[in-house]
Tab-separated table of C-alpha atoms in Angstrom:
chain	number	residue	atom	x	y	z
P	670	MET	CA	104.073	97.216	74.157
P	671	ARG	CA	100.448	95.383	74.409
P	672	ILE	CA	101.665	92.482	72.533
P	673	LEU	CA	105.051	91.892	75.146
P	674	GLY	CA	102.466	92.461	77.564
P	675	ASP	CA	99.707	90.280	76.573
P	676	LEU	CA	102.907	88.132	75.910
P	677	ALA	CA	104.266	88.178	79.685
P	678	LEU	CA	100.480	87.562	81.121
P	679	LYS	CA	100.422	84.613	78.709
P	680	THR	CA	103.484	83.443	80.229
P	681	TYR	CA	103.095	83.778	83.432
P	682	TRP	CA	99.831	81.513	83.102
P	683	LEU	CA	101.510	78.881	81.270
P	684	ALA	CA	104.199	78.823	84.093
P	685	MET	CA	101.527	78.241	86.738
P	686	GLN	CA	99.480	75.487	84.835
P	687	ALA	CA	102.906	74.060	84.298
P	688	ALA	CA	103.551	74.682	88.381
P	689	ARG	CA	100.143	71.745	89.298
P	690	PRO	CA	101.805	68.833	89.933
P	691	LEU	CA	104.144	70.129	91.933
P	692	LEU	CA	102.201	71.683	94.483
P	693	PRO	CA	100.391	68.765	96.990
P	694	VAL	CA	104.610	68.878	97.918
P	695	LEU	CA	104.851	71.841	98.125
P	696	ILE	CA	102.088	72.573	100.646
P	697	GLU	CA	103.078	69.663	102.847
P	698	LYS	CA	106.010	71.038	102.932
P	699	ARG	CA	104.285	74.491	104.317
P	700	LYS	CA	102.380	72.266	106.437
P	701	LYS	CA	104.864	70.725	108.300
P	702	VAL	CA	106.404	73.886	109.431
P	703	GLY	CA	102.474	75.103	110.567
P	704	LYS	CA	102.417	77.592	107.447
P	705	GLU	CA	99.302	75.519	106.024
P	706	ASP	CA	95.837	74.310	108.016
P	707	ARG	CA	96.536	70.825	108.717
P	708	VAL	CA	93.486	69.584	107.780
P	709	ARG	CA	91.775	71.963	105.285
P	710	HIS	CA	94.705	72.265	103.257
P	711	GLN	CA	92.941	71.272	100.231
P	712	GLU	CA	90.923	74.193	100.003
P	713	ARG	CA	94.673	76.165	98.834
P	714	LEU	CA	93.654	73.852	95.389
P	715	GLY	CA	90.671	74.731	94.751
P	716	ASP	CA	88.568	72.311	96.342
P	717	ALA	CA	85.749	73.596	98.985
P	718	SER	CA	85.122	72.264	102.322
P	719	LEU	CA	82.010	73.859	102.426
P	720	ALA	CA	77.910	74.003	100.184
P	721	ARG	CA	77.974	77.495	98.070
P	722	PRO	CA	74.581	78.909	100.347
P	723	GLN	CA	71.782	80.839	98.327
P	724	GLY	CA	71.860	84.594	97.122
P	725	PRO	CA	73.773	86.796	96.026
P	726	LEU	CA	77.831	86.386	97.677
P	727	ILE	CA	80.610	88.620	97.358
P	728	TRP	CA	84.508	87.172	97.820
P	729	ILE	CA	86.352	89.074	99.849
P	730	HIS	CA	90.556	88.455	100.503
P	731	ALA	CA	92.807	89.334	102.358
P	732	ALA	CA	96.005	87.740	103.151
P	733	SER	CA	96.971	87.699	106.603
P	734	VAL	CA	95.904	89.456	110.358
P	735	GLY	CA	96.263	92.595	108.953
P	736	GLU	CA	94.271	92.902	105.861
P	737	THR	CA	91.692	90.884	107.225
P	738	ASN	CA	91.478	93.298	110.564
P	739	ALA	CA	90.951	96.073	108.026
P	740	VAL	CA	88.113	94.123	106.170
P	741	LEU	CA	86.209	92.935	108.795
P	742	PRO	CA	84.054	95.699	108.974
P	743	ILE	CA	83.682	96.319	105.340
P	744	CYS	CA	82.735	92.412	105.678
P	745	THR	CA	79.771	93.096	108.764
P	746	SER	CA	78.180	95.071	106.447
P	747	LEU	CA	77.776	93.847	103.567
P	748	ALA	CA	77.121	90.523	105.740
P	749	LEU	CA	74.450	93.299	107.217
P	750	ARG	CA	72.870	93.962	103.526
P	751	GLY	CA	72.401	90.353	102.928
P	752	PHE	CA	75.159	89.334	101.066
P	753	HIS	CA	77.041	85.920	101.975
P	754	ILE	CA	80.430	86.492	102.494
P	755	LEU	CA	82.941	84.609	101.275
P	756	VAL	CA	86.252	85.393	103.158
P	757	THR	CA	89.883	83.963	102.160
P	758	THR	CA	93.199	84.090	103.549
P	759	VAL	CA	96.508	82.511	103.266
P	760	THR	CA	97.873	82.436	106.860
P	761	THR	CA	96.212	80.282	109.853
P	762	THR	CA	96.038	82.895	111.880
P	763	ALA	CA	94.228	84.981	109.867
P	764	ALA	CA	91.815	81.884	109.811
P	765	GLN	CA	91.938	82.179	113.194
P	766	THR	CA	90.531	85.964	113.477
P	767	VAL	CA	88.291	85.483	110.793
P	768	ALA	CA	86.313	82.896	112.888
P	769	GLU	CA	86.414	84.685	116.273
P	770	LYS	CA	85.474	87.869	115.356
P	771	THR	CA	82.573	87.231	112.995
P	772	ALA	CA	81.375	84.111	115.171
P	773	ASP	CA	77.894	86.362	115.951
P	774	THR	CA	77.836	87.510	112.365
P	775	PRO	CA	75.340	85.925	109.998
P	776	ASN	CA	76.192	84.733	106.232
P	777	ILE	CA	80.448	85.236	106.476
P	778	PHE	CA	81.923	82.092	106.535
P	779	HIS	CA	86.284	81.791	105.558
P	780	GLN	CA	88.259	79.507	103.580
P	781	TYR	CA	91.612	79.608	102.696
P	782	ALA	CA	92.880	81.259	100.172
P	783	PRO	CA	92.905	79.092	95.694
P	784	LEU	CA	96.779	79.063	94.701
P	785	ASP	CA	96.829	81.425	91.637
P	786	VAL	CA	97.103	78.670	89.147
P	787	PRO	CA	93.862	78.642	85.964
P	788	SER	CA	92.529	74.937	86.747
P	789	ILE	CA	93.010	75.250	90.557
P	790	LEU	CA	91.056	79.119	90.232
P	791	ARG	CA	88.862	78.254	87.821
P	792	LYS	CA	87.375	75.168	90.195
P	793	PHE	CA	87.253	77.468	92.789
P	794	ILE	CA	85.357	80.069	90.764
P	795	ASP	CA	82.707	77.478	89.192
P	796	HIS	CA	81.918	76.110	93.236
P	797	TRP	CA	81.208	79.556	94.539
P	798	GLN	CA	80.640	81.761	91.893
P	799	PRO	CA	80.813	85.051	93.126
P	800	ASN	CA	78.898	87.769	91.819
P	801	MET	CA	81.919	90.225	92.933
P	802	ALA	CA	85.343	90.149	94.525
P	803	ILE	CA	87.145	92.550	96.716
P	804	PHE	CA	90.263	92.417	97.457
P	805	ALA	CA	92.333	94.131	100.524
P	806	GLU	CA	95.265	95.931	99.644
P	807	SER	CA	98.629	94.303	98.050
P	808	GLU	CA	96.399	91.441	96.476
P	809	ILE	CA	97.254	90.841	93.181
P	810	TRP	CA	97.259	87.860	91.460
P	811	PRO	CA	97.310	87.767	87.884
P	812	VAL	CA	95.856	84.696	86.603
P	813	THR	CA	92.406	86.026	89.076
P	814	ILE	CA	92.246	88.647	87.951
P	815	LYS	CA	91.784	87.785	84.497
P	816	LEU	CA	89.221	85.122	85.419
P	817	LEU	CA	87.298	86.967	87.655
P	818	SER	CA	87.470	89.425	84.176
P	819	GLU	CA	86.823	86.629	81.379
P	820	ARG	CA	83.403	86.049	83.249
P	821	THR	CA	82.504	90.308	84.191
P	822	ILE	CA	82.691	89.338	87.711
P	823	PRO	CA	83.136	92.677	89.314
P	824	PHE	CA	86.637	92.950	90.797
P	825	ALA	CA	87.555	95.733	93.577
P	826	ILE	CA	90.669	96.962	95.618
P	827	VAL	CA	90.124	98.453	99.079
P	828	ASN	CA	92.880	99.831	101.417
P	829	GLY	CA	94.673	99.498	97.679
P	830	ARG	CA	98.494	99.415	99.053
P	831	MET	CA	101.546	99.579	96.852
P	832	SER	CA	105.019	99.443	99.271
P	833	ASP	CA	108.536	100.695	97.513
P	834	ARG	CA	109.044	96.823	96.970
P	835	SER	CA	106.219	95.974	95.366
P	836	PHE	CA	106.427	98.973	92.985
P	837	ARG	CA	109.534	98.504	92.158
P	838	ARG	CA	109.109	94.490	91.184
P	839	TRP	CA	105.863	96.138	89.166
P	840	ARG	CA	107.511	98.262	87.304
P	841	THR	CA	110.205	95.710	86.532
P	842	PHE	CA	107.920	94.027	84.553
P	843	ARG	CA	106.476	97.300	82.831
P	844	ALA	CA	105.009	95.702	79.685
P	845	ALA	CA	102.870	93.190	81.456
P	846	THR	CA	101.131	96.132	84.355
P	847	PRO	CA	98.263	97.992	82.590
P	848	SER	CA	97.506	93.964	80.112
P	849	LEU	CA	96.962	93.180	84.489
P	850	PHE	CA	95.764	96.070	86.428
P	851	GLU	CA	93.001	97.852	83.493
P	852	HIS	CA	91.542	94.689	84.435
P	853	ILE	CA	90.864	95.771	88.005
P	854	ASP	CA	86.870	97.607	88.229
P	855	GLN	CA	87.844	100.113	91.312
P	856	VAL	CA	90.892	100.242	93.371
P	857	LEU	CA	90.272	102.568	96.522
P	858	VAL	CA	93.672	103.603	97.719
P	859	ARG	CA	94.621	104.926	101.576
P	860	GLY	CA	96.307	108.058	100.136
P	861	GLU	CA	98.524	109.865	97.272
P	862	GLU	CA	101.444	107.902	96.657
P	863	ASP	CA	98.906	104.922	96.054
P	864	LEU	CA	97.057	106.448	93.980
P	865	LEU	CA	100.378	108.118	91.463
P	866	ARG	CA	101.831	104.042	91.886
P	867	PHE	CA	98.272	102.075	90.825
P	868	ARG	CA	97.968	104.665	88.014
P	869	GLU	CA	101.505	104.611	86.642
P	870	LEU	CA	100.397	100.498	86.656
P	871	GLY	CA	97.814	100.882	84.264
P	872	ALA	CA	94.978	101.019	86.859
P	873	ARG	CA	91.941	102.960	85.218
P	874	LYS	CA	89.418	104.041	88.391
P	875	VAL	CA	91.942	104.763	91.365
P	876	THR	CA	90.080	106.793	94.470
P	877	ILE	CA	91.251	107.657	97.425
P	878	SER	CA	89.009	106.365	100.145
P	879	GLY	CA	91.403	105.998	103.350
P	880	ASN	CA	92.998	103.676	104.719
P	881	LEU	CA	90.611	100.781	106.956
P	882	LYS	CA	92.680	100.380	109.701
P	883	TYR	CA	92.258	103.823	111.273
P	884	ASP	CA	88.513	102.441	111.727
P	885	SER	CA	89.551	99.531	113.148
P	886	PRO	CA	87.566	99.090	116.698
P	887	ILE	CA	89.337	98.264	120.262
P	888	PRO	CA	90.203	94.969	120.934
P	889	LYS	CA	88.017	93.645	123.648
P	890	ILE	CA	90.277	93.285	126.546
P	891	ASP	CA	88.447	90.300	129.165
P	892	ALA	CA	89.165	92.774	132.390
P	893	THR	CA	89.271	89.401	134.389
P	894	GLU	CA	92.683	87.942	132.842
P	895	VAL	CA	94.290	92.246	133.079
P	896	SER	CA	93.492	91.718	136.840
P	897	ALA	CA	95.399	88.530	136.406
P	898	PHE	CA	98.118	88.906	135.238
P	899	LYS	CA	98.734	92.459	137.271
P	900	LYS	CA	98.412	89.698	140.065
P	901	ASP	CA	100.957	87.920	138.755
P	902	ILE	CA	103.262	90.147	137.989
P	903	LEU	CA	103.581	91.853	141.151
P	904	ASN	CA	104.172	95.027	139.709
P	905	ARG	CA	106.765	94.447	137.513
P	906	PRO	CA	108.623	96.934	135.578
P	907	LEU	CA	107.048	95.371	132.111
P	908	PHE	CA	109.309	95.923	128.554
P	909	LEU	CA	106.467	94.642	125.317
P	910	ALA	CA	108.015	93.437	122.433
P	911	THR	CA	105.037	92.676	119.967
P	912	SER	CA	104.979	91.471	115.862
P	913	THR	CA	108.836	91.069	116.339
P	914	HIS	CA	111.182	89.189	113.688
P	915	ASP	CA	113.764	87.325	113.982
P	916	GLY	CA	117.061	89.946	114.658
P	917	GLU	CA	114.985	92.031	116.640
P	918	GLU	CA	114.647	89.735	119.528
P	919	GLN	CA	118.502	89.230	120.248
P	920	ILE	CA	117.844	93.747	119.682
P	921	ALA	CA	114.836	92.986	122.916
P	922	LEU	CA	117.182	90.531	124.517
P	923	LYS	CA	119.929	93.058	124.558
P	924	THR	CA	117.832	95.714	125.457
P	925	HIS	CA	116.974	93.546	128.805
P	926	GLN	CA	120.013	92.664	130.222
P	927	MET	CA	120.929	96.244	129.507
P	928	LEU	CA	118.009	97.716	131.774
P	929	ARG	CA	118.297	95.164	134.788
P	930	GLU	CA	121.223	97.029	136.949
P	931	ARG	CA	118.411	99.601	136.470
P	932	PHE	CA	115.365	97.180	136.510
P	933	PRO	CA	116.069	95.015	138.030
P	934	ASN	CA	113.365	92.875	138.326
P	935	LEU	CA	111.560	93.567	134.647
P	936	LEU	CA	109.873	91.510	132.800
P	937	THR	CA	110.688	91.528	129.182
P	938	CYS	CA	107.260	90.293	126.958
P	939	ILE	CA	107.901	89.423	123.716
P	940	ALA	CA	105.370	88.222	121.002
P	941	PRO	CA	107.484	87.249	117.736
P	942	ARG	CA	105.310	88.099	114.600
P	943	HIS	CA	104.528	84.334	114.065
P	944	PRO	CA	103.571	82.599	117.210
P	945	ARG	CA	105.166	78.922	115.856
P	946	ARG	CA	108.691	80.976	116.765
P	947	GLY	CA	108.303	80.500	120.787
P	948	PRO	CA	110.684	78.235	120.490
P	949	GLU	CA	113.075	79.698	118.811
P	950	VAL	CA	112.811	82.888	121.065
P	951	ALA	CA	113.046	80.609	123.985
P	952	GLN	CA	116.516	78.890	122.509
P	953	MET	CA	117.455	82.611	122.015
P	954	ALA	CA	116.843	83.454	125.662
P	955	ASP	CA	118.275	80.821	127.125
P	956	ASP	CA	121.944	81.259	125.000
P	957	PHE	CA	121.636	84.898	126.700
P	958	GLU	CA	121.090	82.656	129.714
P	959	LEU	CA	118.143	84.267	130.543
P	960	GLN	CA	115.059	82.619	132.253
P	961	SER	CA	111.996	82.464	130.022
P	962	GLU	CA	108.627	80.819	129.703
P	963	LEU	CA	106.056	80.388	127.145
P	964	ARG	CA	102.648	81.146	127.573
P	965	SER	CA	101.540	78.931	125.649
P	966	LYS	CA	102.757	76.381	128.003
P	967	VAL	CA	102.409	78.400	131.896
P	968	GLY	CA	100.220	81.265	131.340
P	969	ASN	CA	101.161	83.439	133.447
P	970	PRO	CA	104.475	83.794	133.909
P	971	SER	CA	106.024	82.475	137.497
P	972	SER	CA	108.147	84.899	139.900
P	973	GLU	CA	110.932	84.164	137.766
P	974	CYS	CA	111.126	84.609	134.968
P	975	GLN	CA	112.564	86.929	133.197
P	976	VAL	CA	111.686	86.735	129.628
P	977	TYR	CA	108.240	86.303	128.773
P	978	ILE	CA	107.068	84.853	125.076
P	979	ALA	CA	103.829	85.693	124.235
P	980	ASP	CA	103.429	82.773	121.234
P	981	THR	CA	99.342	82.216	121.424
P	982	LEU	CA	97.393	84.177	118.858
P	983	GLY	CA	94.334	87.291	119.543
P	984	GLU	CA	96.152	87.870	122.826
P	985	LEU	CA	98.248	90.761	122.365
P	986	GLY	CA	95.808	93.388	122.986
P	987	LEU	CA	95.673	91.981	126.922
P	988	PHE	CA	99.705	92.818	127.002
P	989	TYR	CA	99.434	96.613	125.451
P	990	ALA	CA	96.575	97.413	128.061
P	991	LEU	CA	99.444	96.207	130.809
P	992	ALA	CA	102.613	97.255	129.204
P	993	PRO	CA	103.828	101.150	129.869
P	994	ALA	CA	105.047	100.704	126.371
P	995	ALA	CA	105.754	98.589	123.092
P	996	LEU	CA	108.679	98.370	120.505
P	997	ILE	CA	105.831	97.375	116.754
P	998	GLY	CA	108.264	95.667	115.530
P	999	GLY	CA	109.441	94.982	111.740
P	1000	SER	CA	110.742	98.025	111.918
P	1001	LEU	CA	113.928	97.379	113.599
P	1002	VAL	CA	114.662	95.548	110.612
P	1003	PRO	CA	114.197	95.888	106.534
P	1004	VAL	CA	110.292	94.517	106.966
P	1005	GLY	CA	108.718	97.827	106.472
P	1006	GLY	CA	107.236	97.950	110.153
P	1007	HIS	CA	104.039	96.871	111.075
P	1008	ASN	CA	100.642	98.190	113.187
P	1009	PRO	CA	100.873	100.809	115.746
P	1010	ILE	CA	96.644	101.748	115.868
P	1011	GLU	CA	95.893	98.887	118.228
P	1012	ALA	CA	98.698	100.019	120.770
P	1013	ALA	CA	97.576	102.858	121.136
P	1014	GLN	CA	94.087	102.589	121.275
P	1015	LEU	CA	95.026	100.382	124.258
P	1016	GLY	CA	96.800	103.272	126.571
P	1017	CYS	CA	99.920	101.577	125.412
P	1018	ALA	CA	102.986	103.805	124.043
P	1019	VAL	CA	104.304	103.404	120.523
P	1020	LEU	CA	107.866	102.802	120.111
P	1021	SER	CA	109.284	101.422	116.849
P	1022	GLY	CA	112.282	101.784	114.579
P	1023	PRO	CA	112.904	103.693	111.460
P	1024	ASN	CA	111.559	100.855	108.988
P	1025	VAL	CA	107.996	101.318	108.879
P	1026	SER	CA	107.842	102.294	105.249
P	1027	ASN	CA	104.491	99.813	105.636
P	1028	PHE	CA	103.126	101.887	107.296
P	1029	ARG	CA	104.304	105.181	106.255
P	1030	GLU	CA	101.015	107.170	106.716
P	1031	VAL	CA	99.976	106.257	110.280
P	1032	PHE	CA	103.656	106.760	111.934
P	1033	GLY	CA	103.438	110.334	109.874
P	1034	VAL	CA	100.399	111.253	111.812
P	1035	LEU	CA	101.366	109.695	115.375
P	1036	GLU	CA	104.893	111.286	114.918
P	1037	GLY	CA	103.175	114.667	113.251
P	1038	ALA	CA	100.569	114.415	116.826
P	1039	ASN	CA	104.577	113.244	119.017
P	1040	GLY	CA	101.902	110.287	119.632
P	1041	CYS	CA	104.837	108.188	119.242
P	1042	LEU	CA	108.898	107.507	119.609
P	1043	ILE	CA	110.928	106.874	116.710
P	1044	VAL	CA	113.831	104.590	117.573
P	1045	LYS	CA	117.397	103.884	114.857
P	1046	ASP	CA	119.283	101.462	117.633
P	1047	GLN	CA	119.292	99.499	120.598
P	1048	GLN	CA	121.043	102.297	122.718
P	1049	GLU	CA	118.020	105.160	122.043
P	1050	LEU	CA	115.064	101.876	122.438
P	1051	ALA	CA	117.246	101.851	126.076
P	1052	ASN	CA	116.380	105.731	126.943
P	1053	ALA	CA	112.996	104.979	125.512
P	1054	LEU	CA	112.185	102.225	127.694
P	1055	THR	CA	113.648	104.317	130.714
P	1056	ARG	CA	112.173	107.325	130.064
P	1057	CYS	CA	108.619	105.497	129.496
P	1058	LEU	CA	109.237	102.923	132.487
P	1059	GLU	CA	109.898	105.852	134.942
P	1060	ASP	CA	107.745	108.665	133.928
P	1061	THR	CA	104.641	106.343	133.507
P	1062	LEU	CA	102.837	109.598	132.231
P	1063	PHE	CA	105.129	110.681	129.781
P	1064	ALA	CA	104.272	107.421	128.898
P	1065	LYS	CA	100.048	108.493	128.988
P	1066	GLY	CA	100.943	110.889	127.735
P	1067	LEU	CA	101.804	109.726	124.178
P	1068	ALA	CA	99.295	107.477	124.032
P	1069	THR	CA	96.843	109.555	123.802
P	1070	ASN	CA	98.605	111.565	121.631
P	1071	ALA	CA	98.085	109.366	118.804
P	1072	ASN	CA	94.453	108.643	119.835
P	1073	LYS	CA	93.966	111.911	118.889
P	1074	ALA	CA	94.828	112.121	116.040
P	1075	LEU	CA	94.008	108.853	114.912
P	1076	GLU	CA	90.336	110.243	116.365
P	1077	GLY	CA	90.541	112.781	112.723
P	1078	VAL	CA	91.663	110.033	110.661
P	1079	GLY	CA	88.680	107.789	110.856
P	1080	GLY	CA	85.314	107.430	108.055
P	1081	ALA	CA	87.386	104.780	105.323
P	1082	VAL	CA	84.536	102.645	105.468
P	1083	GLU	CA	81.835	104.370	104.857
P	1084	ARG	CA	83.968	106.493	102.079
P	1085	SER	CA	84.530	102.600	100.729
P	1086	LEU	CA	81.340	101.146	100.552
P	1087	ALA	CA	79.880	104.222	98.920
P	1088	ALA	CA	82.397	104.340	96.231
P	1089	LEU	CA	81.784	100.664	95.829
P	1090	GLU	CA	78.354	100.475	95.515
P	1091	PRO	CA	77.976	101.179	91.613
P	1092	LEU	CA	79.839	97.422	91.474
P	1093	LEU	CA	77.366	96.471	94.869
P	1094	ALA	CA	74.788	97.018	93.162
P	1095	VAL	CA	75.690	94.629	89.528
P	1096	ALA	CA	76.508	91.957	93.094
P	1097	ALA	CA	73.258	92.307	94.574
P	1098	SER	CA	71.168	91.631	90.978
P	1099	GLY	CA	73.315	88.473	91.159
P	1100	LYS	CA	73.702	88.874	86.686
P	1101	ALA	CA	77.027	90.293	85.573
P	1102	GLU	CA	76.850	93.634	83.864
P	1103	LEU	CA	79.444	95.742	81.302
P	1104	VAL	CA	81.316	97.277	84.150
P	1105	LYS	CA	84.442	96.857	82.069
P	1106	TYR	CA	86.334	99.782	81.375
P	1107	PRO	CA	87.489	100.360	78.041
P	1108	ARG	CA	90.925	100.000	76.930
P	1109	ASN	CA	91.388	103.294	75.951
P	1110	SER	CA	89.233	105.276	78.296
P	1111	ALA	CA	90.780	107.318	80.148
P	1112	ALA	CA	92.419	107.068	83.781
């Protein structure tokens, strides 16, 4: 089994290196559809755009916005302890999140994540020489892990998450997983299910530290912007759908049509998960014969607007503060749902479809406290919205229940930092030491 696992990883290693000449073409294609930074895309190929600062440096990686928001409190805490923090992300929206939320924190800077290719990773690690690496959630890349292990750079996963789909995929390569997962020095997971899954895949040291997303600070809102938006929409009833995917925008538009008779002045606000899809959603609204406006083009909506498309970044807090309830997307299509915590924090009742496997634990907490409504289809969504729009006290009660429940499950940031302390001590010393766990040690 060991031989098969090592052979599988070697095959992956060689395949990724063989693909290296094709990667600039792939990057160019992704640039054209807005998936890569047009100016800094070379960072994905390991070409740094910044110099390495002097002193201990920790590489913290988070793929997209959700993971980035989860690890930023850890980034800030470690930066204030004197570490230089290199944050890498895959998406441009996550890069903007880092820039906006760490502007006033010293020692934190951003680069785009290098692709999992041997020559690219070597170039990246040779330049940055990280004293430790911390990856968020389910970012498990074989070449990256192998190279960090070879150089005895301590490596940890925080807010570890193993979704149903990821677990099935990794189990398909069961022969290879112990050869890979044993090189992770510490895995800090959200709960029992994740702990069992990481252990089954071969991780040596797995600890439950809780969900970092419960510790996310309440988003900052510009009260002036909230007031101006309220004035511009003239107390119109507001239906909000956030982090939506293809298929969900159509459901939202059909729901708008269903509710127009009861709420003739209804304003539907759709914030697609990927803002670049704004024009696509606008076309959908046109197909439904609904007048739409893009926030990026017009600012606040006009009185004639029926479907307002929030195609900008970092402004969900504004809409959560305005709407009595919001449908959290990714849940009426087989995506697995998105984070409902920000909505609840800002007093917005959480509505969701049944597909919440990515946030099963969070929605379990909310459902147990009567802090959300799960709707199975368009009709149930329309019924739930009608109740929230007509009975604002009911909607506020859902949000209040959700907040009370969330207050009781925090503390993951402190627990994670405490668990990481032995590896942080190695990083602070600036020396690589024997921190790897023997292959035959107990889990």
